[in-house]
Amino acid sequence: MIHPTVRAAVAVGIAAPAALAIAFVAPGWWVAGPAWLAVVLAAIAADTANLVRRRITADVETPQVLHVGEPGRVMVRIACSDAATIEFTIDVEGSTAPLDTHSAQVAADDALEREVEIRPYRRGSVRLARLWLRSAGPLGFAARTLRRSLDHDCPVVPNIASVKRQALAFAASDAPLGIKPQIDKGTGSEFEALREYAAGLDTRTLDWKHSARHRKLLCKEFQTERNHHVVLALDTGHLMAETVDGLPKLDHAIGTLLLLGYVSLRAGDKVGVAAFDARTRAFVTPSGGVGTMARLQRAFAAVDYSTEETNFTLALAELRDRLSRRSLIVVATDFVDTVTADLMIDNIGYLAKRHLIIFAALSDTSLEDPFARRPSDLEHVARAVVAYDLMRERQAVFTRLARLGVLCVEAPASRLGPSLVNRYLAVKARDQI
């Protein structure tokens, strides 16, 4: 579609008042007004003729999948028959912000490539609907707008790219946990071999029976026990839909649990998934092997955002019945105060009688904001008092859980994953499972 530009509209708009002013001041020059209008119309016609001859082609390379919270790249290639400045944008539908309009200078008979960043903030799907192109004529009095239908749906899945980056930080932990069982000698609970006692070894590892048989002091060597069951329990209730740092808490928790699942599988453990709100939404039996990480990704990708209240009594009782052996259960959830957390604490405590529980929660940074600066008015003081009371109640919940033998991890969204993995590695080193 070819249409006049703002420059043309302004030029046409000033023609009438200018002609009227000239008619009053110098009646003999009244033809200047119509002449001005004729020049503007001629400029519009010249630009229109140029735009009709101009050939613009565009190609868009869309991503096959997008990761929530991670910028994706859409490649736009534009070619033009003559030199021109081309503006372009893409219409998107779904859980992402509108894309900016970009401008590019294309040389004659040349092509230009430009990357457009798209960052989804919720899982689901993002639809790339249309590509809009706009180029103006050489005089700037007419422009042409082109539309290209894309109709491409990009699924938005959990942020695996972020998980891979964070997993690199724990690559060194593969050495102590090891691929070969003899690497971690001297710790753990699984017997590996006997060795002759030497100065500096722990005397508690002396095997007196075998020492008497061989008539020399022998010590037991142990290795880190493997094949533990690790269950990633995710609360999908309405509290997890709250946005923190641009993403729902649910997606932060999924990224954290996927990171822990990856490290656990590399450590030789078996990993499963349980997702619940008012009822159990997903369950994956703990397993190991090459395809387990893909199963974890699919299970978390299928978890939808919920507006229902979490029923800890039903969900944790069902989880307890599904697990036939002692496991490490990582519960990723959130709570508001001690009153709403009572049922959660009671049921987690009951589950902790048989299993080892790690309770993971995002720290509420909004409660710390009132203390970041000196109070300026009474409203600020009131906010600080309320924030202090809420922080004290959160700490009371963590204290009650710790008394039940639950290991608690609370950290901001950017540090929750590493903090949880460090706690898991400490549990493995101490053979607490």
PDB file of N, CA and C in Angstrom, residues 341-389:
ATOM      1  N   ALA A 341       0.800 -21.329  56.677  1.00  0.00           N
ATOM      2  CA  ALA A 341       1.856 -22.331  56.538  1.00  0.00           C
ATOM      3  C   ALA A 341       1.705 -23.493  57.513  1.00  0.00           C
ATOM      4  N   ASP A 342       0.714 -23.450  58.415  1.00  0.00           N
ATOM      5  CA  ASP A 342       0.587 -24.499  59.434  1.00  0.00           C
ATOM      6  C   ASP A 342       0.392 -25.877  58.819  1.00  0.00           C
ATOM      7  N   LEU A 343      -0.568 -26.007  57.891  1.00  0.00           N
ATOM      8  CA  LEU A 343      -0.815 -27.303  57.271  1.00  0.00           C
ATOM      9  C   LEU A 343       0.397 -27.771  56.480  1.00  0.00           C
ATOM     10  N   MET A 344       1.063 -26.839  55.809  1.00  0.00           N
ATOM     11  CA  MET A 344       2.262 -27.190  55.053  1.00  0.00           C
ATOM     12  C   MET A 344       3.337 -27.756  55.980  1.00  0.00           C
ATOM     13  N   ILE A 345       3.551 -27.110  57.117  1.00  0.00           N
ATOM     14  CA  ILE A 345       4.582 -27.563  58.055  1.00  0.00           C
ATOM     15  C   ILE A 345       4.237 -28.940  58.608  1.00  0.00           C
ATOM     16  N   ASP A 346       2.968 -29.133  58.992  1.00  0.00           N
ATOM     17  CA  ASP A 346       2.567 -30.422  59.572  1.00  0.00           C
ATOM     18  C   ASP A 346       2.788 -31.573  58.588  1.00  0.00           C
ATOM     19  N   ASN A 347       2.410 -31.378  57.344  1.00  0.00           N
ATOM     20  CA  ASN A 347       2.528 -32.460  56.371  1.00  0.00           C
ATOM     21  C   ASN A 347       3.968 -32.690  55.928  1.00  0.00           C
ATOM     22  N   ILE A 348       4.747 -31.625  55.823  1.00  0.00           N
ATOM     23  CA  ILE A 348       6.162 -31.812  55.506  1.00  0.00           C
ATOM     24  C   ILE A 348       6.867 -32.511  56.658  1.00  0.00           C
ATOM     25  N   GLY A 349       6.503 -32.160  57.888  1.00  0.00           N
ATOM     26  CA  GLY A 349       7.091 -32.831  59.057  1.00  0.00           C
ATOM     27  C   GLY A 349       6.761 -34.309  59.084  1.00  0.00           C
ATOM     28  N   TYR A 350       5.530 -34.662  58.709  1.00  0.00           N
ATOM     29  CA  TYR A 350       5.154 -36.070  58.658  1.00  0.00           C
ATOM     30  C   TYR A 350       5.937 -36.803  57.586  1.00  0.00           C
ATOM     31  N   LEU A 351       6.156 -36.132  56.439  1.00  0.00           N
ATOM     32  CA  LEU A 351       6.931 -36.727  55.356  1.00  0.00           C
ATOM     33  C   LEU A 351       8.400 -36.875  55.749  1.00  0.00           C
ATOM     34  N   ALA A 352       8.900 -35.955  56.599  1.00  0.00           N
ATOM     35  CA  ALA A 352      10.307 -35.975  56.998  1.00  0.00           C
ATOM     36  C   ALA A 352      10.632 -37.119  57.952  1.00  0.00           C
ATOM     37  N   LYS A 353       9.629 -37.807  58.485  1.00  0.00           N
ATOM     38  CA  LYS A 353       9.902 -38.935  59.377  1.00  0.00           C
ATOM     39  C   LYS A 353      10.541 -40.101  58.633  1.00  0.00           C
ATOM     40  N   ARG A 354      10.274 -40.179  57.344  1.00  0.00           N
ATOM     41  CA  ARG A 354      10.831 -41.283  56.561  1.00  0.00           C
ATOM     42  C   ARG A 354      11.832 -40.812  55.522  1.00  0.00           C
ATOM     43  N   HIS A 355      11.644 -39.597  54.994  1.00  0.00           N
ATOM     44  CA  HIS A 355      12.473 -39.095  53.909  1.00  0.00           C
ATOM     45  C   HIS A 355      13.265 -37.871  54.362  1.00  0.00           C
ATOM     46  N   LEU A 356      14.305 -37.562  53.597  1.00  0.00           N
ATOM     47  CA  LEU A 356      15.061 -36.335  53.838  1.00  0.00           C
ATOM     48  C   LEU A 356      14.456 -35.231  52.970  1.00  0.00           C
ATOM     49  N   ILE A 357      14.107 -34.105  53.583  1.00  0.00           N
ATOM     50  CA  ILE A 357      13.397 -33.036  52.892  1.00  0.00           C
ATOM     51  C   ILE A 357      14.295 -31.800  52.792  1.00  0.00           C
ATOM     52  N   ILE A 358      14.350 -31.231  51.600  1.00  0.00           N
ATOM     53  CA  ILE A 358      14.941 -29.904  51.404  1.00  0.00           C
ATOM     54  C   ILE A 358      13.806 -28.968  51.002  1.00  0.00           C
ATOM     55  N   PHE A 359      13.620 -27.934  51.782  1.00  0.00           N
ATOM     56  CA  PHE A 359      12.561 -26.953  51.534  1.00  0.00           C
ATOM     57  C   PHE A 359      13.185 -25.744  50.846  1.00  0.00           C
ATOM     58  N   ALA A 360      12.776 -25.482  49.602  1.00  0.00           N
ATOM     59  CA  ALA A 360      13.357 -24.391  48.815  1.00  0.00           C
ATOM     60  C   ALA A 360      12.305 -23.321  48.563  1.00  0.00           C
ATOM     61  N   ALA A 361      12.665 -22.063  48.830  1.00  0.00           N
ATOM     62  CA  ALA A 361      11.738 -20.947  48.630  1.00  0.00           C
ATOM     63  C   ALA A 361      12.514 -19.723  48.178  1.00  0.00           C
ATOM     64  N   LEU A 362      11.874 -18.937  47.328  1.00  0.00           N
ATOM     65  CA  LEU A 362      12.457 -17.666  46.902  1.00  0.00           C
ATOM     66  C   LEU A 362      12.324 -16.643  48.013  1.00  0.00           C
ATOM     67  N   SER A 363      13.387 -15.939  48.306  1.00  0.00           N
ATOM     68  CA  SER A 363      13.309 -14.863  49.301  1.00  0.00           C
ATOM     69  C   SER A 363      12.517 -13.699  48.706  1.00  0.00           C
ATOM     70  N   ASP A 364      11.716 -13.073  49.536  1.00  0.00           N
ATOM     71  CA  ASP A 364      10.868 -11.966  49.100  1.00  0.00           C
ATOM     72  C   ASP A 364      11.673 -10.671  49.183  1.00  0.00           C
ATOM     73  N   THR A 365      12.248 -10.262  48.065  1.00  0.00           N
ATOM     74  CA  THR A 365      13.088  -9.061  48.055  1.00  0.00           C
ATOM     75  C   THR A 365      12.277  -7.795  48.311  1.00  0.00           C
ATOM     76  N   SER A 366      10.961  -7.837  48.037  1.00  0.00           N
ATOM     77  CA  SER A 366      10.144  -6.646  48.284  1.00  0.00           C
ATOM     78  C   SER A 366      10.072  -6.311  49.767  1.00  0.00           C
ATOM     79  N   LEU A 367      10.260  -7.322  50.633  1.00  0.00           N
ATOM     80  CA  LEU A 367      10.262  -7.043  52.070  1.00  0.00           C
ATOM     81  C   LEU A 367      11.532  -6.331  52.511  1.00  0.00           C
ATOM     82  N   GLU A 368      12.604  -6.462  51.742  1.00  0.00           N
ATOM     83  CA  GLU A 368      13.862  -5.817  52.112  1.00  0.00           C
ATOM     84  C   GLU A 368      13.966  -4.392  51.583  1.00  0.00           C
ATOM     85  N   ASP A 369      13.123  -4.034  50.605  1.00  0.00           N
ATOM     86  CA  ASP A 369      13.203  -2.697  50.006  1.00  0.00           C
ATOM     87  C   ASP A 369      12.984  -1.573  51.011  1.00  0.00           C
ATOM     88  N   PRO A 370      12.013  -1.664  51.954  1.00  0.00           N
ATOM     89  CA  PRO A 370      11.832  -0.546  52.893  1.00  0.00           C
ATOM     90  C   PRO A 370      13.050  -0.277  53.772  1.00  0.00           C
ATOM     91  N   PHE A 371      13.960  -1.251  53.900  1.00  0.00           N
ATOM     92  CA  PHE A 371      15.142  -1.057  54.738  1.00  0.00           C
ATOM     93  C   PHE A 371      16.355  -0.586  53.933  1.00  0.00           C
ATOM     94  N   ALA A 372      16.176  -0.431  52.618  1.00  0.00           N
ATOM     95  CA  ALA A 372      17.311  -0.082  51.762  1.00  0.00           C
ATOM     96  C   ALA A 372      17.687   1.389  51.861  1.00  0.00           C
ATOM     97  N   ARG A 373      16.775   2.222  52.335  1.00  0.00           N
ATOM     98  CA  ARG A 373      17.075   3.655  52.450  1.00  0.00           C
ATOM     99  C   ARG A 373      16.485   4.217  53.727  1.00  0.00           C
ATOM    100  N   ARG A 374      16.939   5.377  54.082  1.00  0.00           N
ATOM    101  CA  ARG A 374      16.473   6.034  55.305  1.00  0.00           C
ATOM    102  C   ARG A 374      15.004   6.447  55.138  1.00  0.00           C
ATOM    103  N   PRO A 375      14.136   6.156  56.140  1.00  0.00           N
ATOM    104  CA  PRO A 375      12.720   6.521  56.001  1.00  0.00           C
ATOM    105  C   PRO A 375      12.540   8.029  55.888  1.00  0.00           C
ATOM    106  N   SER A 376      11.665   8.423  54.966  1.00  0.00           N
ATOM    107  CA  SER A 376      11.445   9.847  54.710  1.00  0.00           C
ATOM    108  C   SER A 376      10.126  10.355  55.245  1.00  0.00           C
ATOM    109  N   ASP A 377       9.150   9.457  55.491  1.00  0.00           N
ATOM    110  CA  ASP A 377       7.856   9.883  56.011  1.00  0.00           C
ATOM    111  C   ASP A 377       7.242   8.742  56.817  1.00  0.00           C
ATOM    112  N   LEU A 378       6.056   9.005  57.386  1.00  0.00           N
ATOM    113  CA  LEU A 378       5.408   8.009  58.227  1.00  0.00           C
ATOM    114  C   LEU A 378       4.958   6.785  57.428  1.00  0.00           C
ATOM    115  N   GLU A 379       4.569   7.000  56.160  1.00  0.00           N
ATOM    116  CA  GLU A 379       4.158   5.872  55.327  1.00  0.00           C
ATOM    117  C   GLU A 379       5.317   4.895  55.116  1.00  0.00           C
ATOM    118  N   HIS A 380       6.514   5.449  54.919  1.00  0.00           N
ATOM    119  CA  HIS A 380       7.696   4.595  54.748  1.00  0.00           C
ATOM    120  C   HIS A 380       7.977   3.816  56.031  1.00  0.00           C
ATOM    121  N   VAL A 381       7.824   4.478  57.177  1.00  0.00           N
ATOM    122  CA  VAL A 381       8.040   3.800  58.457  1.00  0.00           C
ATOM    123  C   VAL A 381       7.022   2.671  58.636  1.00  0.00           C
ATOM    124  N   ALA A 382       5.766   2.943  58.266  1.00  0.00           N
ATOM    125  CA  ALA A 382       4.720   1.918  58.397  1.00  0.00           C
ATOM    126  C   ALA A 382       5.027   0.720  57.508  1.00  0.00           C
ATOM    127  N   ARG A 383       5.480   0.986  56.273  1.00  0.00           N
ATOM    128  CA  ARG A 383       5.837  -0.113  55.377  1.00  0.00           C
ATOM    129  C   ARG A 383       6.977  -0.945  55.971  1.00  0.00           C
ATOM    130  N   ALA A 384       7.954  -0.278  56.561  1.00  0.00           N
ATOM    131  CA  ALA A 384       9.086  -0.995  57.153  1.00  0.00           C
ATOM    132  C   ALA A 384       8.644  -1.871  58.325  1.00  0.00           C
ATOM    133  N   VAL A 385       7.698  -1.376  59.113  1.00  0.00           N
ATOM    134  CA  VAL A 385       7.209  -2.150  60.263  1.00  0.00           C
ATOM    135  C   VAL A 385       6.469  -3.399  59.777  1.00  0.00           C
ATOM    136  N   VAL A 386       5.610  -3.230  58.766  1.00  0.00           N
ATOM    137  CA  VAL A 386       4.872  -4.378  58.231  1.00  0.00           C
ATOM    138  C   VAL A 386       5.838  -5.382  57.599  1.00  0.00           C
ATOM    139  N   ALA A 387       6.823  -4.885  56.867  1.00  0.00           N
ATOM    140  CA  ALA A 387       7.807  -5.772  56.244  1.00  0.00           C
ATOM    141  C   ALA A 387       8.592  -6.543  57.293  1.00  0.00           C
ATOM    142  N   TYR A 388       8.938  -5.874  58.391  1.00  0.00           N
ATOM    143  CA  TYR A 388       9.677  -6.547  59.471  1.00  0.00           C
ATOM    144  C   TYR A 388       8.849  -7.678  60.081  1.00  0.00           C
ATOM    145  N   ASP A 389       7.547  -7.418  60.296  1.00  0.00           N
ATOM    146  CA  ASP A 389       6.683  -8.457  60.859  1.00  0.00           C
ATOM    147  C   ASP A 389       6.580  -9.660  59.918  1.00  0.00           C
TER     148      ASP A 389
END
